[in-house]
N, CA and C of each residue as an Amber inpcrd file, in Angstrom:
protein
   606
  28.0040000 -25.5090000 -12.2180000  27.0810000 -24.5330000 -11.6460000
  27.0940000 -24.6310000 -10.1150000  27.1870000 -23.4960000  -9.4640000
  27.2110000 -23.4630000  -8.0090000  25.8580000 -23.8870000  -7.4310000
  25.8620000 -24.4160000  -6.1740000  24.5820000 -24.7910000  -5.5430000
  23.5970000 -23.6260000  -5.4740000  24.0970000 -22.4170000  -5.1660000
  23.2100000 -21.2540000  -5.0810000  22.5860000 -20.9450000  -6.4360000
  23.3480000 -21.1540000  -7.5020000  22.8120000 -20.9150000  -8.8450000
  21.7290000 -21.9290000  -9.1910000  21.9190000 -23.1790000  -8.7690000
  20.9020000 -24.2000000  -8.9980000  19.6200000 -23.8540000  -8.2420000
  19.7990000 -23.3980000  -7.0040000  18.6350000 -23.0220000  -6.1900000
  17.9050000 -21.8430000  -6.8290000  18.6710000 -20.8390000  -7.2640000
  18.0570000 -19.6640000  -7.8910000  17.3310000 -20.0340000  -9.1830000
  17.9140000 -20.9680000  -9.9280000  17.2710000 -21.4150000 -11.1600000
  15.9400000 -22.0970000 -10.8530000  15.9320000 -22.9190000  -9.8060000
  14.6870000 -23.5880000  -9.4090000  13.6640000 -22.5730000  -8.9030000
  14.1380000 -21.5830000  -8.1260000  13.2310000 -20.5710000  -7.5750000
  12.6460000 -19.6830000  -8.6660000  13.3850000 -19.5100000  -9.7680000
  12.8890000 -18.6680000 -10.8540000  11.6210000 -19.2480000 -11.4780000
  11.4130000 -20.5460000 -11.2900000  10.2300000 -21.2010000 -11.8530000
   9.0570000 -21.2010000 -10.8720000   9.3170000 -20.7310000  -9.6400000
   8.2750000 -20.7270000  -8.5980000   7.6160000 -19.3560000  -8.5380000
   6.3160000 -19.2530000  -8.7440000   5.6420000 -17.9540000  -8.6830000
   5.4490000 -17.4970000  -7.2410000   5.2530000 -16.1920000  -7.0730000
   5.0620000 -15.6380000  -5.7310000   3.6120000 -15.6870000  -5.2800000
   2.6640000 -15.8010000  -6.2320000   1.2510000 -15.6730000  -5.8600000
   0.7500000 -16.7230000  -4.8620000   1.2850000 -17.9550000  -4.8120000
   0.7850000 -18.8830000  -3.7870000   0.9850000 -18.3680000  -2.3530000
   1.9950000 -17.5260000  -2.1490000   2.2000000 -16.9610000  -0.8130000
   1.0030000 -16.1320000  -0.3710000   0.4120000 -15.4040000  -1.3060000
  -0.7670000 -14.6020000  -0.9770000  -1.9470000 -15.4950000  -0.5790000
  -2.1330000 -16.5840000  -1.2980000  -3.2570000 -17.4790000  -1.0110000
  -3.0780000 -18.1690000   0.3350000  -1.8940000 -18.7450000   0.5420000
  -1.6300000 -19.4430000   1.8040000  -1.6890000 -18.4640000   2.9720000
  -1.0330000 -17.3110000   2.8110000  -1.0440000 -16.3060000   3.8680000
  -2.4420000 -15.7990000   4.1610000  -3.2590000 -15.6390000   3.1150000
  -4.6150000 -15.1530000   3.3120000  -5.4920000 -16.1280000   4.0720000
  -5.2110000 -17.4190000   3.9330000  -6.0350000 -18.4390000   4.5800000
  -5.6360000 -18.7210000   6.0210000  -4.3880000 -18.4590000   6.3700000
  -3.8820000 -18.8200000   7.6970000  -4.7100000 -18.2290000   8.8420000
  -5.0140000 -16.9110000   8.8470000  -5.8190000 -16.3710000   9.9620000
  -7.1900000 -17.0350000  10.0780000  -7.7930000 -17.4040000   8.9410000
  -9.0990000 -18.0640000   8.9840000  -8.9860000 -19.4620000   9.5760000
  -7.8510000 -20.1100000   9.3060000  -7.6130000 -21.4270000   9.9080000
  -7.5020000 -21.3050000  11.4180000  -6.7770000 -20.3140000  11.8950000
  -6.6580000 -20.1150000  13.3350000  -7.9970000 -19.7100000  13.9480000
  -8.7750000 -18.9110000  13.2130000 -10.1010000 -18.5380000  13.6940000
 -10.9860000 -19.7800000  13.8280000 -10.8970000 -20.6600000  12.8570000
 -11.6430000 -21.9250000  12.9190000 -11.2250000 -22.7400000  14.1460000
  -9.9180000 -22.8160000  14.3690000  -9.4300000 -23.5450000  15.5410000
  -9.9710000 -22.9320000  16.8250000 -10.0010000 -21.5940000  16.8700000
 -10.5170000 -20.9170000  18.0570000 -11.9860000 -21.2180000  18.2910000
 -12.7650000 -21.2700000  17.2190000 -14.2070000 -21.5200000  17.3360000
 -14.5150000 -22.9700000  17.6860000 -13.6020000 -23.8730000  17.3770000
 -13.8510000 -25.3030000  17.6020000 -13.0530000 -25.8560000  18.7910000
 -12.4660000 -24.9700000  19.5850000 -11.7510000 -25.4150000  20.7790000
 -10.3190000 -25.8140000  20.5590000  -9.7860000 -25.5430000  19.3690000
  -8.4160000 -25.9520000  19.0740000  -7.3420000 -25.0290000  19.5820000
  -7.7400000 -23.9020000  20.1900000  -6.7540000 -22.9540000  20.7180000
  -6.7830000 -22.8740000  22.2450000  -7.3570000 -23.8870000  22.8870000
  -7.3270000 -23.9430000  24.3360000  -8.4570000 -23.1660000  24.9950000
  -8.2700000 -22.9070000  26.2930000  -9.3380000 -22.2960000  27.0970000
  -9.4170000 -20.7900000  26.9120000  -8.3730000 -20.1680000  26.3470000
  -8.3750000 -18.7310000  26.0730000  -8.1520000 -18.5140000  24.5800000
  -9.1640000 -18.8220000  23.7610000  -8.9680000 -18.7970000  22.3110000
  -8.6490000 -17.4170000  21.7420000  -9.2350000 -16.3670000  22.3120000
  -8.9760000 -15.0160000  21.7980000  -7.5260000 -14.6210000  22.0550000
  -7.0630000 -14.8770000  23.2550000  -5.6670000 -14.5690000  23.5830000
  -4.7100000 -15.3890000  22.7280000  -5.0430000 -16.6740000  22.5250000
  -4.1910000 -17.5440000  21.7060000  -4.1790000 -17.0870000  20.2540000
  -5.3490000 -16.7120000  19.7340000  -5.4420000 -16.2290000  18.3530000
  -4.6350000 -14.9490000  18.1850000  -4.7770000 -14.0540000  19.1240000
  -4.0320000 -12.7870000  19.0990000  -2.5280000 -13.0480000  19.1020000
  -2.1010000 -13.9580000  19.9750000  -0.6710000 -14.2680000  20.0990000
  -0.1270000 -14.9050000  18.8280000  -0.8510000 -15.8670000  18.2650000
  -0.3440000 -16.5860000  17.0940000  -0.2460000 -15.6730000  15.8750000
  -1.2300000 -14.7960000  15.7120000  -1.1690000 -13.8620000  14.5890000
  -0.0260000 -12.8650000  14.7720000   0.1880000 -12.4190000  16.0050000
   1.3020000 -11.5080000  16.2780000   2.6440000 -12.1730000  16.0260000
   2.7500000 -13.4320000  16.4280000   4.0040000 -14.1600000  16.2080000
   4.2410000 -14.3780000  14.7100000   3.1910000 -14.7060000  13.9690000
   3.3210000 -14.8570000  12.5210000   3.7840000 -13.5570000  11.8740000
   3.2260000 -12.4420000  12.3520000   3.6110000 -11.1380000  11.8070000
   5.0870000 -10.8680000  12.0510000   5.5630000 -11.1720000  13.2540000
   6.9770000 -10.9490000  13.5630000   7.8620000 -11.8790000  12.7510000
   7.4310000 -13.1070000  12.5650000   8.1860000 -14.0390000  11.7270000
   8.2540000 -13.5380000  10.2900000   7.1510000 -12.9320000   9.8170000
   7.1550000 -12.3590000   8.4680000   8.1230000 -11.1990000   8.3450000
   8.1650000 -10.3420000   9.3580000   9.1180000  -9.2300000   9.3500000
  10.5550000  -9.7440000   9.3150000  10.8100000 -10.7830000  10.0840000
  12.1490000 -11.3740000  10.1110000  12.4770000 -11.9980000   8.7510000
  11.5100000 -12.6770000   8.1550000  11.7400000 -13.2790000   6.8300000
  12.0790000 -12.2120000   5.8010000  11.3640000 -11.0840000   5.8530000
  11.6640000  -9.9930000   4.9330000  13.0460000  -9.4150000   5.1500000
  13.4340000  -9.2800000   6.4270000  14.7660000  -8.7610000   6.7400000
  15.8730000  -9.7210000   6.3250000  15.5620000 -11.0090000   6.2930000
  16.5930000 -12.0200000   6.0300000  16.9250000 -12.1620000   4.5480000
  16.0890000 -11.6170000   3.6680000  16.2900000 -11.8250000   2.2280000
  17.6470000 -11.3020000   1.7730000  17.9830000 -10.0680000   2.1280000
  19.2480000  -9.4730000   1.6790000  20.4690000 -10.1510000   2.2940000
  20.5210000 -10.3460000   3.6250000  21.6850000 -11.0600000   4.1820000
  21.8550000 -12.4600000   3.6060000  20.7340000 -13.1560000   3.3520000
  20.8320000 -14.5040000   2.7740000  21.4610000 -14.4460000   1.3870000
  21.0710000 -13.4560000   0.6080000  21.6460000 -13.3110000  -0.7330000
  23.1330000 -12.9650000  -0.6470000  23.4830000 -12.0670000   0.2680000
  24.8810000 -11.6430000   0.3990000  25.7850000 -12.7770000   0.8810000
  25.2670000 -13.6120000   1.7750000  26.0880000 -14.6530000   2.3870000
  26.1290000 -15.9470000   1.5780000  25.0190000 -16.2860000   0.9210000
  24.9400000 -17.5870000   0.2530000  24.7400000 -17.4910000  -1.2580000
  24.3050000 -16.3210000  -1.7360000  24.0060000 -16.1780000  -3.1510000
  22.5870000 -16.5800000  -3.5090000  21.8410000 -17.1210000  -2.5450000
  20.4460000 -17.5060000  -2.7990000  19.5860000 -16.2500000  -2.8320000
  18.8660000 -16.0620000  -3.9280000  18.1360000 -14.8150000  -4.1500000
  16.6290000 -15.0370000  -4.0180000  16.0570000 -14.4800000  -2.9470000
  14.6160000 -14.5850000  -2.7080000  13.9170000 -13.2350000  -2.8890000
  14.5800000 -12.3140000  -3.5850000  14.0390000 -10.9620000  -3.7310000
  12.6600000 -10.9710000  -4.3930000  12.4200000 -11.8800000  -5.3320000
  11.1370000 -11.9090000  -6.0360000   9.9680000 -12.2140000  -5.1000000
  10.2720000 -12.7930000  -3.9270000   9.2200000 -13.1230000  -2.9720000
   9.0600000 -12.0620000  -1.8840000   9.9510000 -11.0570000  -1.8670000
   9.9630000 -10.1140000  -0.7440000   8.6890000  -9.2830000  -0.6720000
   8.1580000  -8.8570000  -1.8250000   6.9220000  -8.0610000  -1.8040000
   5.7730000  -8.8810000  -1.2200000   5.6610000 -10.1230000  -1.6460000
   4.5950000 -10.9880000  -1.1220000   4.7640000 -11.2080000   0.3740000
   6.0060000 -11.4180000   0.7930000   6.2700000 -11.5980000   2.2220000
   5.8460000 -10.3500000   2.9960000   6.1950000  -9.1760000   2.4770000
   5.8680000  -7.9360000   3.1620000   4.3710000  -7.6970000   3.2520000
   3.6400000  -7.9210000   2.1510000   2.1990000  -7.6780000   2.1580000
   1.4560000  -8.6990000   3.0230000   1.8730000  -9.9460000   2.9810000
   1.2560000 -10.9550000   3.8400000   1.5400000 -10.6410000   5.3070000
   2.7480000 -10.1750000   5.5830000   3.0960000  -9.7840000   6.9520000
   2.2030000  -8.6420000   7.4350000   1.9900000  -7.6350000   6.5960000
   1.1020000  -6.5290000   6.9670000  -0.3140000  -7.0460000   7.2220000
  -0.7440000  -7.9990000   6.4390000  -2.0510000  -8.6290000   6.6220000
  -2.1280000  -9.3140000   7.9860000  -1.0730000 -10.0270000   8.3590000
  -1.0460000 -10.6800000   9.6700000  -1.0900000  -9.6430000  10.7960000
  -0.3270000  -8.5670000  10.6370000  -0.3270000  -7.5070000  11.6580000
  -1.7250000  -6.9060000  11.7930000  -2.3800000  -6.6590000  10.6530000
  -3.7240000  -6.0910000  10.6700000  -4.7110000  -7.0390000  11.3460000
  -4.6180000  -8.3270000  11.0440000  -5.4900000  -9.3120000  11.6910000
  -5.2280000  -9.3770000  13.1940000  -3.9700000  -9.3250000  13.5750000
  -3.5820000  -9.2980000  14.9920000  -4.2250000  -8.1010000  15.6940000
  -4.1580000  -6.9470000  15.0460000  -4.7460000  -5.7360000  15.6010000
  -6.2690000  -5.8400000  15.6680000  -6.8990000  -6.3910000  14.6360000
  -8.3560000  -6.5080000  14.6170000  -8.8620000  -7.4590000  15.6980000
  -8.1310000  -8.5340000  15.9400000  -8.5250000  -9.4500000  17.0180000
  -8.5060000  -8.7140000  18.3450000  -7.4790000  -7.9150000  18.5690000
  -7.3910000  -7.1350000  19.8100000  -8.5310000  -6.1190000  19.8900000
  -8.7990000  -5.4210000  18.7860000  -9.8210000  -4.3790000  18.7870000
 -11.2310000  -4.9440000  18.9090000 -11.5450000  -5.9440000  18.0770000
 -12.9240000  -6.4140000  17.9300000 -13.2860000  -7.5020000  18.9320000
 -12.3710000  -8.4380000  19.1580000 -12.6940000  -9.5850000  19.9950000
 -12.2280000  -9.4360000  21.4410000 -11.1520000  -8.6810000  21.6440000
 -10.5840000  -8.5750000  22.9830000 -11.1280000  -7.3650000  23.7350000
 -10.7850000  -6.1630000  23.2960000 -11.1460000  -4.9490000  24.0390000
 -12.5920000  -4.5360000  23.7690000 -12.9390000  -4.3560000  22.5130000
 -14.2960000  -4.0570000  22.0510000 -14.7740000  -2.6290000  22.3780000
 -14.4460000  -2.1030000  23.5320000 -14.9240000  -0.7830000  23.9440000
 -13.9660000   0.2880000  23.4240000 -14.4870000   1.2380000  22.6300000
 -13.6480000   2.2320000  21.9750000 -12.8420000   3.0650000  22.9660000
 -13.4810000   3.5200000  24.0220000 -12.7800000   4.3510000  25.0140000
 -11.6570000   3.5690000  25.6850000 -11.8720000   2.2840000  25.8860000
 -10.8480000   1.4470000  26.5110000  -9.6700000   1.2330000  25.5630000
  -9.9660000   1.1550000  24.2610000  -8.9050000   0.9930000  23.2670000
  -7.9310000   2.1570000  23.3280000  -8.4700000   3.3880000  23.3050000
  -7.6150000   4.5730000  23.3510000  -6.8680000   4.6550000  24.6780000
  -7.5340000   4.2710000  25.7560000  -6.8760000   4.2940000  27.0680000
  -5.7000000   3.3270000  27.0990000  -5.9010000   2.1420000  26.5240000
  -4.8170000   1.1440000  26.4990000  -3.6490000   1.6210000  25.6390000
  -3.9610000   2.2240000  24.4750000  -2.8990000   2.7080000  23.5920000
  -2.0580000   3.7710000  24.2960000  -2.7230000   4.6480000  25.0440000
  -2.0240000   5.7540000  25.6820000  -1.3230000   5.3570000  26.9770000
  -1.8540000   4.3920000  27.6970000  -1.3520000   4.0920000  29.0370000
  -0.4530000   2.8610000  29.1070000  -0.5700000   1.9690000  28.1260000
   0.2330000   0.7480000  28.1810000   1.3570000   0.8400000  27.1460000
   2.5950000   0.9650000  27.5990000   3.7090000   1.1890000  26.6590000
   3.8450000   0.1170000  25.5860000   3.5930000  -1.1480000  25.9370000
   3.7780000  -2.1950000  24.9260000   2.7410000  -2.0730000  23.8100000
   1.5450000  -1.5700000  24.1420000   0.5310000  -1.3430000  23.1140000
   0.8920000  -0.1110000  22.2860000   1.3870000   0.9220000  22.9470000
   1.8310000   2.1230000  22.2330000   2.9000000   1.7710000  21.2100000
   3.8710000   0.9750000  21.6310000   4.9590000   0.5710000  20.7410000
   4.4290000  -0.2710000  19.5850000   3.5240000  -1.1820000  19.8820000
   2.9430000  -2.0050000  18.8300000   2.1720000  -1.1820000  17.8150000
   1.4250000  -0.1800000  18.2840000   0.6600000   0.6700000  17.3700000
   1.5760000   1.5160000  16.4950000   2.6620000   2.0100000  17.0670000
   3.6220000   2.7870000  16.2740000   4.2080000   1.9110000  15.1670000
   4.5510000   0.6700000  15.5240000   5.0680000  -0.2610000  14.5220000
   4.0710000  -0.4990000  13.4050000   2.7870000  -0.6430000  13.7640000
   1.7520000  -0.8470000  12.7510000   1.6350000   0.3690000  11.8330000
   1.6470000   1.5640000  12.4120000   1.5400000   2.7930000  11.6210000
   2.7110000   2.9110000  10.6480000   3.9060000   2.5160000  11.0910000
   5.0780000   2.5820000  10.2130000   4.9430000   1.6370000   9.0200000
   4.2080000   0.5590000   9.1990000   4.0620000  -0.4140000   8.1180000
   3.0360000   0.0140000   7.0640000   2.1510000   0.9350000   7.4140000
   1.0940000   1.3350000   6.4730000   1.6610000   1.9060000   5.1700000
   2.5830000   2.8990000   5.2220000   3.1130000   3.4130000   3.9450000
   3.8850000   2.3660000   3.1630000   4.4590000   1.3940000   3.8420000
   5.1680000   0.3220000   3.1310000   4.1890000  -0.5350000   2.3470000
   3.0640000  -0.8730000   2.9800000   2.0600000  -1.6840000   2.3040000
   1.4420000  -0.9310000   1.1310000   1.1660000   0.3560000   1.3440000
   0.5250000   1.1690000   0.3030000   1.4290000   1.3230000  -0.9150000
   2.7340000   1.3890000  -0.6960000   3.6780000   1.6320000  -1.8010000
   4.3530000   0.3630000  -2.3060000   3.8380000  -0.7860000  -1.9120000
   4.4270000  -2.0490000  -2.3850000   3.8540000  -2.4220000  -3.7520000
   4.1460000  -1.5790000  -4.7240000   3.6870000  -1.8120000  -6.0910000
   4.6290000  -1.0900000  -7.0460000   4.6190000  -1.5120000  -8.2890000
   5.5380000  -0.9470000  -9.2900000   5.2580000   0.5270000  -9.5670000
   3.9810000   0.9250000  -9.5130000   3.6260000   2.3240000  -9.7590000
   4.3020000   3.2400000  -8.7390000   4.3140000   2.8350000  -7.4670000
   4.9320000   3.6480000  -6.4190000   6.4400000   3.7510000  -6.6050000
   7.0550000   2.6680000  -7.0430000   8.5050000   2.7010000  -7.2920000
   8.8210000   3.7110000  -8.3950000   8.0010000   3.6990000  -9.4550000
   8.2230000   4.6560000 -10.5440000   7.9420000   6.0830000 -10.0820000
   6.9010000   6.2740000  -9.2880000   6.5050000   7.6070000  -8.8430000
   7.5230000   8.2000000  -7.8800000   7.9790000   7.4100000  -6.9200000
   8.9220000   7.8960000  -5.9100000  10.3600000   7.8740000  -6.4080000
  10.6540000   6.9640000  -7.3180000  12.0310000   6.7270000  -7.7180000
  12.6200000   5.6480000  -6.8280000  13.4810000   4.8020000  -7.3710000
  14.0250000   3.6750000  -6.5950000  14.7010000   4.0860000  -5.2900000
  15.4610000   5.1990000  -5.3090000  16.1930000   5.6010000  -4.1120000
  15.2490000   6.0150000  -2.9930000  14.2880000   6.9010000  -3.2850000
  13.3240000   7.3380000  -2.2660000  12.4680000   6.1700000  -1.7920000
  12.1210000   5.2970000  -2.7180000  11.3020000   4.1350000  -2.3560000
  12.0470000   3.2370000  -1.3770000  13.3320000   2.9880000  -1.6510000
  14.1190000   2.1460000  -0.7440000  14.2510000   2.7980000   0.6280000
  14.4660000   4.1190000   0.6360000  14.5760000   4.8160000   1.9200000
  13.2770000   4.7340000   2.7040000  12.1500000   4.8940000   2.0140000
  10.8590000   4.7820000   2.6850000  10.6890000   3.3980000   3.2930000
  11.0850000   2.3870000   2.5520000  10.8800000   1.0270000   3.0260000
  11.8680000   0.6180000   4.1110000  12.8160000   1.4760000   4.4240000
  13.6580000   1.2310000   5.5860000  12.8920000   1.4250000   6.8950000
  11.6840000   1.9920000   6.8120000  10.8140000   2.0420000   7.9880000
  10.5240000   0.6380000   8.5120000  10.6360000  -0.3350000   7.6250000
  10.4360000  -1.7130000   8.0430000  11.4340000  -2.1540000   9.0950000
  12.6310000  -1.5750000   9.0790000  13.6260000  -1.9110000  10.0990000
  13.1130000  -1.5050000  11.4780000  12.6150000  -0.2740000  11.5690000
  12.0970000   0.2190000  12.8500000  10.8680000  -0.5810000  13.2710000
  10.0100000  -0.9180000  12.3060000   8.8070000  -1.6800000  12.6220000
   9.1580000  -3.0540000  13.1840000  10.1930000  -3.6800000  12.6420000
  10.6170000  -4.9960000  13.1310000  11.1350000  -4.9020000  14.5610000
  11.9560000  -3.8900000  14.8340000  12.4530000  -3.6830000  16.1970000
  11.2980000  -3.4460000  17.1600000  10.3710000  -2.5710000  16.7710000
   9.2360000  -2.2510000  17.6320000   8.3510000  -3.4810000  17.8600000
   8.1670000  -4.2870000  16.8150000   7.3770000  -5.4960000  16.9690000
   8.0010000  -6.4720000  17.9560000   9.3150000  -6.6370000  17.8610000
  10.0130000  -7.5410000  18.7780000   9.9810000  -7.0050000  20.2090000
  10.2040000  -5.7040000  20.3680000  10.1540000  -5.0900000  21.7020000
   8.7380000  -5.1980000  22.2820000   7.7370000  -5.0210000  21.4420000
   6.3340000  -5.1630000  21.8410000   6.1040000  -6.5210000  22.4880000
   6.6370000  -7.5730000  21.8640000   6.4330000  -8.9160000  22.4120000
   7.2270000  -9.1100000  23.7130000   8.4480000  -8.6090000  23.7440000
   9.2550000  -8.7370000  24.9590000   8.5470000  -8.0710000  26.1370000
   7.9960000  -6.8860000  25.9180000   7.3050000  -6.1640000  26.9860000
   5.9860000  -6.8370000  27.3610000   5.3500000  -7.4710000  26.3930000
   4.0670000  -8.1350000  26.6360000   4.2420000  -9.4260000  27.4200000
   5.3610000 -10.1040000  27.2280000   5.6020000 -11.3940000  27.8690000
   5.5760000 -11.2600000  29.3870000   4.9420000 -12.2090000  30.0160000
   4.8520000 -12.2020000  31.4780000   6.0440000 -12.9520000  32.0580000
   6.8100000 -12.2570000  32.8850000   7.9980000 -12.8750000  33.4560000
   9.1170000 -12.9750000  32.4340000  10.1510000 -13.7200000  32.7830000
  11.3070000 -13.8800000  31.9020000  11.0410000 -15.0260000  30.9350000
  10.9320000 -14.7050000  29.6550000  10.6990000 -15.7230000  28.6320000
  11.7730000 -15.6110000  27.5520000  12.3340000 -16.7530000  27.1950000
  13.4330000 -16.7840000  26.2430000  12.9740000 -16.4650000  24.8310000
  11.8290000 -17.0070000  24.4160000  11.4140000 -16.9130000  23.0100000
  11.3210000 -15.4710000  22.5020000  10.6520000 -14.5510000  23.2160000
  10.6080000 -13.1710000  22.7150000  11.9920000 -12.5440000  22.5960000
  12.8810000 -12.8740000  23.5260000  14.2430000 -12.3320000  23.4830000
  15.0160000 -12.8880000  22.2900000  14.7600000 -14.1460000  21.9580000
  15.4100000 -14.7480000  20.7820000  14.9750000 -14.0190000  19.5140000
  13.6810000 -13.7430000  19.4150000  13.1810000 -13.0060000  18.2470000
  13.8130000 -11.6190000  18.1670000  13.8860000 -10.9400000  19.3020000
  14.5120000  -9.6170000  19.3270000  15.9720000  -9.7120000  18.9110000
  16.6750000 -10.7300000  19.4130000  18.0780000 -10.9160000  19.0510000
  18.2600000 -11.1670000  17.5610000  17.3560000 -11.9510000  16.9650000
  17.4420000 -12.2270000  15.5200000  17.2440000 -10.9440000  14.7210000
  16.2640000 -10.1250000  15.1190000  16.0190000  -8.8550000  14.4230000
  17.2460000  -7.9570000  14.5090000  17.8060000  -7.8340000  15.7080000
  18.9900000  -6.9840000  15.8980000  20.1540000  -7.5050000  15.0590000
  20.3420000  -8.8200000  15.0180000  21.4360000  -9.4130000  14.2330000
  21.2560000  -9.1300000  12.7460000  20.0410000  -9.3060000  12.2380000
  19.7860000  -9.0710000  10.8170000  20.0010000  -7.6060000  10.4400000
  19.6530000  -6.7130000  11.3450000  19.8880000  -5.2920000  11.0780000
  21.3730000  -4.9560000  11.1810000  22.0580000  -5.5780000  12.1480000
  23.4930000  -5.3190000  12.3170000  24.2830000  -5.7780000  11.0990000
  23.8100000  -6.8080000  10.4240000  24.4990000  -7.3170000   9.2400000
  24.4470000  -6.3180000   8.0830000  23.5410000  -5.3380000   8.1660000
  23.4450000  -4.3230000   7.1250000  24.3770000  -3.1480000   7.3700000
  24.9000000  -3.0380000   8.5790000  25.6850000  -1.8570000   8.9480000
  26.9500000  -1.6930000   8.1130000  27.7890000  -2.7250000   7.9420000
  29.0250000  -2.5210000   7.1610000  28.7610000  -2.0140000   5.7500000
  27.7470000  -2.5580000   5.0950000  27.4350000  -2.1250000   3.7330000
  26.9420000  -0.6790000   3.7180000  26.1380000  -0.3130000   4.7350000
  25.6270000   1.0600000   4.8180000  26.7740000   2.0400000   5.0540000
  27.7170000   1.6510000   5.9060000  28.8750000   2.4990000   6.1940000
  29.7270000   2.6570000   4.9410000  29.9080000   1.5730000   4.1970000
  30.7040000   1.6190000   2.9750000  30.0800000   2.5750000   1.9530000
  28.7360000   2.5140000   1.8250000  28.0590000   3.4180000   0.8900000
  28.1980000   4.8610000   1.3350000  28.1100000   5.1020000   2.6550000
  28.2070000   6.4710000   3.1690000  29.5990000   7.0490000   2.9460000
  30.6200000   6.2220000   3.1310000  32.0080000   6.6680000   2.9370000
  32.2780000   6.9450000   1.4620000  31.7370000   6.0560000   0.6100000
  31.9360000   6.2430000  -0.8310000  31.2270000   7.4830000  -1.3360000
């Protein structure tokens, strides 16, 4: 038996539901740290940043499932829905921290969305993720059909790019980490191009 087959056999015994529990608790843990001084002198900014970074990491994890399967044979598809929904949860928490704890004033929120490009890009990415979260269930797959459902969920590609660009634009000065995340997203998307071209030609 190949190593990838052994890994897949072990993964088949692992349920996806613990991801929901762990993911659901993470923002509350960071909130606790913020309230008890564990996030430094700017706890709101730190909380906002950490939730945003978690969301981007979740988007990258979701994008990595298919290339990982193609390259190594390790199949994490059964966890992809949980990864996607937990990621949307992180994005929503990131947005709520900005809305409720950071800006607070409704008129200022709209002004920031319209006038600050990095916020505009981040909001567009969030909006693109909403239909993905809403249709991440078996009923939607049956209703839309597998082909339309897969096409709809390709919005996640754009959301990942926008999320990475959002962080690059938000970063003050030249910072390597946001660029690394952007590079990883671009690489994971580029790895899908040959297969997409092959399907189009066929």
